[in-house]
CSV table of C-alpha atoms and ligand atoms in Angstrom, one decimal:
chain,number,residue,atom,x,y,z
A,9,UNK,CA,-23.7,-9.5,-15.1
A,10,UNK,CA,-21.6,-10.6,-12.2
A,11,UNK,CA,-22.9,-11.1,-8.7
A,12,UNK,CA,-19.9,-9.2,-7.4
A,13,UNK,CA,-17.2,-7.1,-9.1
A,14,UNK,CA,-14.2,-6.8,-6.7
A,15,UNK,CA,-12.0,-3.8,-7.5
A,16,UNK,CA,-8.4,-4.6,-6.5
A,17,UNK,CA,-6.4,-7.8,-6.1
A,18,UNK,CA,-4.6,-7.2,-2.8
A,19,UNK,CA,-5.2,-9.4,0.3
A,20,UNK,CA,-8.7,-7.9,0.8
A,21,UNK,CA,-9.8,-8.3,-2.8
A,22,UNK,CA,-8.4,-11.8,-3.2
A,23,UNK,CA,-10.0,-13.0,0.1
A,24,UNK,CA,-13.3,-11.5,-1.0
A,25,UNK,CA,-13.0,-13.5,-4.2
A,26,UNK,CA,-12.4,-16.7,-2.3
A,27,UNK,CA,-15.3,-16.1,0.1
A,28,UNK,CA,-17.5,-15.0,-2.8
A,29,UNK,CA,-16.9,-18.2,-4.8
A,30,UNK,CA,-17.4,-20.3,-1.6
A,31,UNK,CA,-20.8,-18.5,-1.3
A,32,UNK,CA,-21.6,-19.6,-4.9
A,33,UNK,CA,-21.5,-16.1,-6.3
A,34,UNK,CA,-20.1,-15.2,-9.7
A,35,UNK,CA,-17.0,-13.0,-9.0
A,36,UNK,CA,-14.9,-10.8,-11.2
A,37,UNK,CA,-11.7,-9.4,-9.8
A,38,UNK,CA,-10.6,-6.2,-11.6
A,39,UNK,CA,-6.9,-5.4,-11.2
A,40,UNK,CA,-5.0,-2.3,-12.4
A,41,UNK,CA,-1.9,-4.3,-13.3
A,42,UNK,CA,-1.5,-8.0,-14.0
A,43,UNK,CA,0.1,-8.6,-10.7
A,44,UNK,CA,-1.8,-9.4,-7.6
A,45,UNK,CA,-0.9,-8.5,-4.1
A,46,UNK,CA,-1.2,-4.7,-3.8
A,47,UNK,CA,1.3,-3.2,-1.5
A,48,UNK,CA,2.1,-6.7,-0.2
A,49,UNK,CA,4.2,-7.7,-3.2
A,50,UNK,CA,6.7,-4.9,-2.4
A,51,UNK,CA,7.2,-6.2,1.1
A,52,UNK,CA,10.4,-8.2,1.6
A,53,UNK,CA,9.3,-10.3,4.5
A,54,UNK,CA,6.0,-10.5,6.3
A,55,UNK,CA,6.6,-11.4,9.9
A,56,UNK,CA,3.2,-11.1,11.5
A,57,UNK,CA,0.8,-13.2,9.4
A,58,UNK,CA,-0.1,-16.2,11.5
A,59,UNK,CA,1.4,-19.5,10.2
A,60,UNK,CA,3.4,-17.9,7.4
A,61,UNK,CA,6.1,-16.2,9.4
A,62,UNK,CA,8.9,-14.9,7.3
A,63,UNK,CA,7.2,-15.4,3.9
A,64,UNK,CA,8.0,-12.8,1.3
A,65,UNK,CA,5.2,-10.5,0.4
A,66,UNK,CA,5.5,-11.5,-3.2
A,67,UNK,CA,5.1,-15.2,-2.4
A,68,UNK,CA,2.2,-14.5,-0.1
A,69,UNK,CA,0.4,-12.4,-2.8
A,70,UNK,CA,0.9,-15.2,-5.3
A,71,UNK,CA,-0.4,-17.8,-2.9
A,72,UNK,CA,-3.5,-15.7,-2.3
A,73,UNK,CA,-4.0,-15.3,-6.0
A,74,UNK,CA,-3.6,-19.0,-6.7
A,75,UNK,CA,-6.2,-19.7,-4.1
A,76,UNK,CA,-8.7,-17.3,-5.7
A,77,UNK,CA,-7.9,-18.8,-9.1
A,78,UNK,CA,-8.4,-22.3,-7.9
A,79,UNK,CA,-11.9,-21.2,-6.8
A,80,UNK,CA,-12.6,-20.1,-10.3
A,81,UNK,CA,-12.9,-16.4,-9.6
A,82,UNK,CA,-12.5,-14.5,-12.9
A,83,UNK,CA,-9.8,-11.9,-13.3
A,84,UNK,CA,-9.6,-8.9,-15.7
A,85,UNK,CA,-7.2,-6.0,-16.1
A,86,UNK,CA,-8.4,-2.5,-16.0
A,87,UNK,CA,-8.3,0.7,-14.1
A,88,UNK,CA,-11.7,1.8,-12.8
A,89,UNK,CA,-12.7,5.2,-14.1
A,90,UNK,CA,-16.1,5.4,-12.5
A,91,UNK,CA,-19.0,3.4,-11.0
A,92,UNK,CA,-22.5,4.1,-12.3
A,93,UNK,CA,-25.5,3.3,-10.3
A,94,UNK,CA,-28.7,2.1,-12.0
A,95,UNK,CA,-30.9,1.0,-9.1
A,96,UNK,CA,-29.9,-2.5,-8.2
A,97,UNK,CA,-27.5,-2.8,-11.1
A,98,UNK,CA,-24.2,-1.2,-10.9
A,99,UNK,CA,-21.7,-0.5,-13.8
A,100,UNK,CA,-18.0,-0.5,-13.3
A,101,UNK,CA,-16.4,1.5,-16.1
A,102,UNK,CA,-12.8,1.0,-17.2
A,103,UNK,CA,-11.1,2.4,-20.3
A,104,UNK,CA,-12.2,-0.5,-22.6
A,105,UNK,CA,-15.1,-2.2,-20.8
A,106,UNK,CA,-18.2,-1.7,-18.8
A,107,UNK,CA,-18.9,-4.5,-16.3
A,108,UNK,CA,-22.3,-5.0,-14.7
A,109,UNK,CA,-22.7,-6.2,-11.1
A,110,UNK,CA,-25.3,-6.7,-8.5
A,111,UNK,CA,-22.8,-5.6,-5.8
A,112,UNK,CA,-19.3,-4.0,-5.8
A,113,UNK,CA,-16.5,-4.5,-3.3
A,114,UNK,CA,-14.0,-1.7,-3.5
A,115,UNK,CA,-10.7,-3.1,-2.3
A,116,UNK,CA,-8.4,-0.8,-4.3
A,117,UNK,CA,-6.0,-0.3,-1.5
A,118,UNK,CA,-3.5,2.5,-0.9
A,119,UNK,CA,-0.4,3.7,-2.4
A,120,UNK,CA,2.7,5.5,-1.1
A,121,UNK,CA,2.6,9.2,-0.1
A,122,UNK,CA,5.1,11.7,-1.4
A,123,UNK,CA,7.4,14.0,0.5
A,124,UNK,CA,6.7,16.8,-1.9
A,125,UNK,CA,10.1,18.3,-1.8
A,126,UNK,CA,12.2,19.8,-4.7
A,127,UNK,CA,13.9,17.1,-6.7
A,128,UNK,CA,11.6,14.3,-5.7
A,129,UNK,CA,9.6,14.1,-8.9
A,130,UNK,CA,12.5,15.1,-11.2
A,131,UNK,CA,14.8,12.3,-9.9
A,132,UNK,CA,12.2,9.7,-9.5
A,133,UNK,CA,13.5,6.5,-11.0
A,134,UNK,CA,17.0,8.0,-11.0
A,135,UNK,CA,17.8,7.4,-7.3
A,136,UNK,CA,14.4,8.4,-5.8
A,137,UNK,CA,12.3,5.3,-5.1
A,138,UNK,CA,9.2,4.3,-3.2
A,139,UNK,CA,10.0,0.6,-3.1
A,140,UNK,CA,13.2,-0.7,-1.5
A,141,UNK,CA,12.4,-4.4,-2.3
A,142,UNK,CA,12.0,-3.4,-6.0
A,143,UNK,CA,15.0,-1.1,-6.4
A,144,UNK,CA,17.3,-1.8,-3.5
A,145,UNK,CA,19.5,-4.2,-5.4
A,146,UNK,CA,20.7,-1.3,-7.6
A,147,UNK,CA,22.4,0.2,-4.6
A,148,UNK,CA,24.8,-2.5,-3.7
A,149,UNK,CA,27.8,-1.0,-1.8
A,150,UNK,CA,26.3,2.5,-2.1
A,151,UNK,CA,25.0,5.0,0.3
A,152,UNK,CA,21.2,5.4,0.7
A,153,UNK,CA,18.7,7.3,2.8
A,154,UNK,CA,15.3,6.2,3.9
A,155,UNK,CA,12.8,8.9,4.9
A,156,UNK,CA,10.1,8.0,7.4
A,157,UNK,CA,9.7,6.3,10.8
A,158,UNK,CA,6.9,3.7,10.3
A,159,UNK,CA,7.0,0.0,9.7
A,160,UNK,CA,7.7,0.5,6.0
A,161,UNK,CA,10.6,2.9,6.6
A,162,UNK,CA,12.2,0.6,9.2
A,163,UNK,CA,11.7,-2.5,7.1
A,164,UNK,CA,13.2,-0.7,4.1
A,165,UNK,CA,16.3,0.4,6.1
A,166,UNK,CA,16.8,-3.1,7.5
A,167,UNK,CA,16.5,-4.5,3.9
A,168,UNK,CA,18.9,-2.0,2.4
A,169,UNK,CA,21.4,-2.5,5.2
A,170,UNK,CA,22.0,-6.0,3.8
A,171,UNK,CA,23.7,-4.7,0.7
A,172,UNK,CA,24.3,-1.0,1.0
A,173,UNK,CA,27.5,0.4,2.5
A,174,UNK,CA,25.6,2.8,4.6
A,175,UNK,CA,21.9,3.6,5.2
A,176,UNK,CA,20.6,6.8,6.9
A,177,UNK,CA,17.1,6.7,8.3
A,178,UNK,CA,15.8,10.2,8.5
A,179,UNK,CA,12.8,10.7,10.8
A,180,UNK,CA,11.0,13.8,11.7
A,181,UNK,CA,10.6,13.0,15.4
A,182,UNK,CA,12.7,11.5,18.2
A,183,UNK,CA,10.7,8.2,18.3
A,184,UNK,CA,9.9,5.7,15.6
A,185,UNK,CA,6.4,4.7,14.9
A,186,UNK,CA,7.4,1.2,13.7
A,187,UNK,CA,6.7,-2.0,15.7
A,188,UNK,CA,9.0,-2.5,18.6
A,189,UNK,CA,10.5,-5.7,17.2
A,190,UNK,CA,11.5,-4.0,14.0
A,191,UNK,CA,13.0,-1.1,15.9
A,192,UNK,CA,15.2,-3.6,17.9
A,193,UNK,CA,16.4,-5.2,14.6
A,194,UNK,CA,17.2,-1.8,13.2
A,195,UNK,CA,19.1,-0.5,16.3
A,196,UNK,CA,21.4,-3.6,16.1
A,197,UNK,CA,22.6,-2.7,12.6
A,198,UNK,CA,26.1,-1.1,12.5
A,199,UNK,CA,25.7,0.4,9.0
A,200,UNK,CA,22.4,2.2,9.8
A,201,UNK,CA,22.5,5.7,11.2
A,202,UNK,CA,19.3,7.3,12.4
A,203,UNK,CA,19.0,11.1,12.0
A,204,UNK,CA,16.3,12.1,14.5
A,205,UNK,CA,14.1,15.2,14.4
A,206,UNK,CA,15.2,15.7,10.8
A,207,UNK,CA,13.4,16.2,7.5
A,208,UNK,CA,14.5,15.9,3.9
A,209,UNK,CA,14.2,19.4,2.4
A,210,UNK,CA,15.6,18.8,-1.1
A,211,UNK,CA,16.9,16.1,-3.3
A,212,UNK,CA,19.6,17.0,-5.8
A,213,UNK,CA,21.7,15.6,-8.5
A,214,UNK,CA,22.3,16.1,-12.2
A,215,UNK,CA,21.6,12.7,-13.8
A,216,UNK,CA,21.1,10.8,-10.6
A,217,UNK,CA,20.6,11.5,-6.9
A,218,UNK,CA,23.8,12.9,-5.5
A,219,UNK,CA,22.8,14.8,-2.3
A,220,UNK,CA,20.0,15.5,0.0
A,221,UNK,CA,19.5,18.5,2.1
A,222,UNK,CA,18.5,17.8,5.7
A,223,UNK,CA,17.1,20.1,8.3
A,224,UNK,CA,17.2,19.4,12.0
A,225,UNK,CA,13.9,20.5,13.4
A,226,UNK,CA,15.3,21.1,17.0
A,227,UNK,CA,18.3,23.1,16.1
A,228,UNK,CA,17.2,24.5,12.7
A,229,UNK,CA,20.6,23.4,11.4
A,230,UNK,CA,20.8,22.5,7.7
A,231,UNK,CA,23.2,20.0,6.3
A,232,UNK,CA,23.9,18.1,3.1
A,233,UNK,CA,24.3,14.3,2.9
A,234,UNK,CA,26.0,12.6,0.0
A,235,UNK,CA,23.8,9.7,-1.0
A,236,UNK,CA,23.2,7.6,-4.1
A,237,UNK,CA,19.6,6.9,-3.5
A,238,UNK,CA,16.6,8.0,-1.4
A,239,UNK,CA,13.8,5.7,-0.4
A,240,UNK,CA,10.6,7.5,0.6
A,241,UNK,CA,8.4,5.7,3.1
A,242,UNK,CA,6.3,8.4,4.6
A,243,UNK,CA,3.0,6.6,4.7
A,244,UNK,CA,0.2,5.8,2.4
A,245,UNK,CA,-2.8,7.4,0.8
A,246,UNK,CA,-6.0,5.6,-0.4
A,247,UNK,CA,-6.5,5.0,-4.1
A,248,UNK,CA,-10.0,6.4,-3.9
A,249,UNK,CA,-10.0,9.2,-6.6
A,250,UNK,CA,-12.5,7.4,-8.8
A,251,UNK,CA,-15.1,7.2,-6.1
A,252,UNK,CA,-15.1,10.8,-4.8
A,253,UNK,CA,-18.6,11.6,-5.9
A,254,UNK,CA,-20.0,8.1,-5.2
A,255,UNK,CA,-19.4,7.2,-1.6
A,256,UNK,CA,-18.7,9.0,1.7
A,257,UNK,CA,-15.1,9.5,2.4
A,258,UNK,CA,-13.2,10.9,5.4
A,259,UNK,CA,-11.0,13.9,5.1
A,260,UNK,CA,-8.0,11.7,4.1
A,261,UNK,CA,-9.9,10.1,1.3
A,262,UNK,CA,-10.6,6.8,3.0
A,263,UNK,CA,-14.0,5.2,2.2
A,264,UNK,CA,-16.2,5.4,5.3
A,265,UNK,CA,-17.3,2.0,6.3
A,266,UNK,CA,-17.4,-0.1,9.5
A,267,UNK,CA,-16.3,-3.7,10.1
A,268,UNK,CA,-19.2,-4.9,8.0
A,269,UNK,CA,-17.6,-3.0,5.1
A,270,UNK,CA,-20.9,-1.3,4.1
A,271,UNK,CA,-20.6,2.2,2.6
A,272,UNK,CA,-23.3,4.7,2.6
A,273,UNK,CA,-24.4,3.5,-0.8
A,274,UNK,CA,-26.5,0.3,-1.0
A,275,UNK,CA,-24.6,-2.5,-2.7
A,276,UNK,CA,-21.2,-0.8,-2.5
A,277,UNK,CA,-18.7,-2.2,0.0
A,278,UNK,CA,-15.2,-1.1,1.0
A,279,UNK,CA,-12.6,-3.6,2.1
A,280,UNK,CA,-8.9,-3.4,3.1
A,281,UNK,CA,-6.6,-0.4,3.3
A,282,UNK,CA,-9.0,1.9,1.4
A,283,UNK,CA,-11.6,1.6,4.3
A,284,UNK,CA,-11.6,3.8,7.4
A,285,UNK,CA,-10.0,1.7,10.1
A,286,UNK,CA,-7.4,1.8,12.9
A,287,UNK,CA,-5.0,-0.9,11.8
A,288,UNK,CA,-3.9,-1.5,8.3
A,289,UNK,CA,-2.3,-5.0,8.1
A,290,UNK,CA,-2.6,-8.0,5.9
A,291,UNK,CA,-4.6,-9.8,8.6
A,292,UNK,CA,-7.1,-6.9,8.8
A,293,UNK,CA,-7.3,-6.7,5.0
A,294,UNK,CA,-8.2,-10.4,4.7
A,295,UNK,CA,-10.7,-10.1,7.5
A,296,UNK,CA,-12.3,-7.3,5.5
A,297,UNK,CA,-12.5,-9.5,2.5
A,298,UNK,CA,-14.5,-12.1,4.4
A,299,UNK,CA,-16.7,-9.5,6.1
A,300,UNK,CA,-17.5,-7.7,2.9
A,301,UNK,CA,-18.8,-10.9,1.3
A,302,UNK,CA,-20.8,-11.7,4.4
A,303,UNK,CA,-22.4,-8.2,4.0
A,304,UNK,CA,-22.9,-8.7,0.3
A,305,UNK,CA,-24.8,-11.9,1.0
A,306,UNK,CA,-27.0,-10.1,3.6
A,307,UNK,CA,-27.7,-7.4,1.1
A,308,UNK,CA,-28.8,-9.9,-1.6
A,309,UNK,CA,-31.1,-11.6,0.9
A,310,UNK,CA,-32.7,-8.2,1.8
A,311,UNK,CA,-33.6,-7.6,-1.9
B,4,NAP,P1,2.9,5.0,8.6
B,4,NAP,O1,2.8,3.9,9.7
B,4,NAP,O2,1.8,5.9,8.5
B,4,NAP,O3,4.3,5.8,8.9
B,4,NAP,C1,4.6,6.9,8.1
B,4,NAP,C2,5.9,7.5,8.7
B,4,NAP,O4,6.3,8.5,7.9
B,4,NAP,C3,5.7,8.0,10.1
B,4,NAP,O5,6.8,7.8,10.9
B,4,NAP,C4,5.6,9.5,9.9
B,4,NAP,O6,6.1,10.3,10.9
B,4,NAP,C5,6.4,9.7,8.6
B,4,NAP,N1,5.9,10.8,7.8
B,4,NAP,C6,4.7,11.0,7.3
B,4,NAP,N2,4.6,12.1,6.6
B,4,NAP,C7,5.9,12.6,6.5
B,4,NAP,C8,6.5,13.8,5.9
B,4,NAP,N3,5.8,14.6,5.2
B,4,NAP,N4,7.8,14.0,6.1
B,4,NAP,C9,8.5,13.2,6.9
B,4,NAP,N5,8.0,12.1,7.5
B,4,NAP,C10,6.7,11.8,7.3
B,4,NAP,O7,3.1,4.4,7.2
B,4,NAP,P2,3.9,3.1,6.6
B,4,NAP,O8,5.1,2.8,7.4
B,4,NAP,O9,4.0,3.3,5.2
B,4,NAP,O10,2.9,1.9,6.9
B,4,NAP,C11,1.5,2.0,6.3
B,4,NAP,C12,0.6,1.0,7.0
B,4,NAP,O11,1.0,-0.3,6.7
B,4,NAP,C13,0.7,1.1,8.6
B,4,NAP,O12,-0.5,0.9,9.1
B,4,NAP,C14,1.7,0.0,8.9
B,4,NAP,O13,1.5,-0.4,10.2
B,4,NAP,C15,1.3,-1.0,7.9
B,4,NAP,N6,2.4,-1.9,7.7
B,4,NAP,C16,2.6,-3.0,8.5
B,4,NAP,C17,3.7,-3.9,8.3
B,4,NAP,C18,3.8,-5.0,9.1
B,4,NAP,O14,3.0,-5.3,10.0
B,4,NAP,N7,4.8,-5.9,8.9
B,4,NAP,C19,4.6,-3.6,7.3
B,4,NAP,C20,4.4,-2.5,6.5
B,4,NAP,C21,3.3,-1.7,6.7
B,4,NAP,P3,5.4,10.4,12.3
B,4,NAP,O15,5.8,9.1,13.0
B,4,NAP,O16,6.0,11.6,12.9
B,4,NAP,O17,3.9,10.5,12.1
């Protein structure tokens, strides 16, 4: 029996592990894959984490993990199938194990959304990608398109511009959602062309991506672009499927919890991108990790 089982090893989960160990709690971090960092590890460069400006997301994820390991948090691999409640004891069920805990912090994060257009699924891994830092290098001197207008889309376009011959950024509105500083960097790049008010309607190609069909929302005009790759960066969705019947969620599937990370179920806490909140950043995720453990301690004291 652990004091706390933490589901997820992104910034929120790893911070919770550090704070949990500092509080003298026994801590198990459950991770889906043997690679910590969540979405962070796919980020080329993190520009807004105080004191670590410009560090790669991968290096930051590894640093967080080393810190948690140095505090002797335990780690195990496994995808959570369900959580069972037995009064004050909770069970976290994975395919091969059942872990018992007095409290659970769900920090399972979020994953990329899909465009849901023809060709997206069929050509996934054959030119369709959701991770520019993972796959961008395959497109050296090629033509790529990025769909989206948020921080991730703009970061991806900037990253791809370093080695692609040409990058199209396709955004459905006439204004980007991304941070101003990122926009300025993007606008300065000569090999990036922004297609405003446009949506990707279809991705086509025989073996690999060859074309995308674009529709201009203002004029209704349809056109085809010849591209070798499409990077889809149209937002994120919470990885909360395993908890649907357990805790209250909002209509997007985020676990409803305030800054204290308490859900509507006693002893179950939500931290990081999976929680309802306004701003999803590394700094807000690590803050959640600390707050969640603070709430766990209060919960234990109340028992
Ligand atoms: P996001 O901020 O939600 O942006 C998603 C973008 O995709 C928006 O521009 C949106 O358009 C567009 N979009 C959504 N659905 C679409 C569809 N079906 N078709 C076409 N376009 C669509 O998501 P994100 O960029 O993945 O970022 C996720 C979170 O991580 C955000 O909170 C972001 O701030 C944070 N983040 C921060 C940093 C950083 O601080 N360095 C880096 C990466 C991510 P509209 O603008 O029209 O809604």
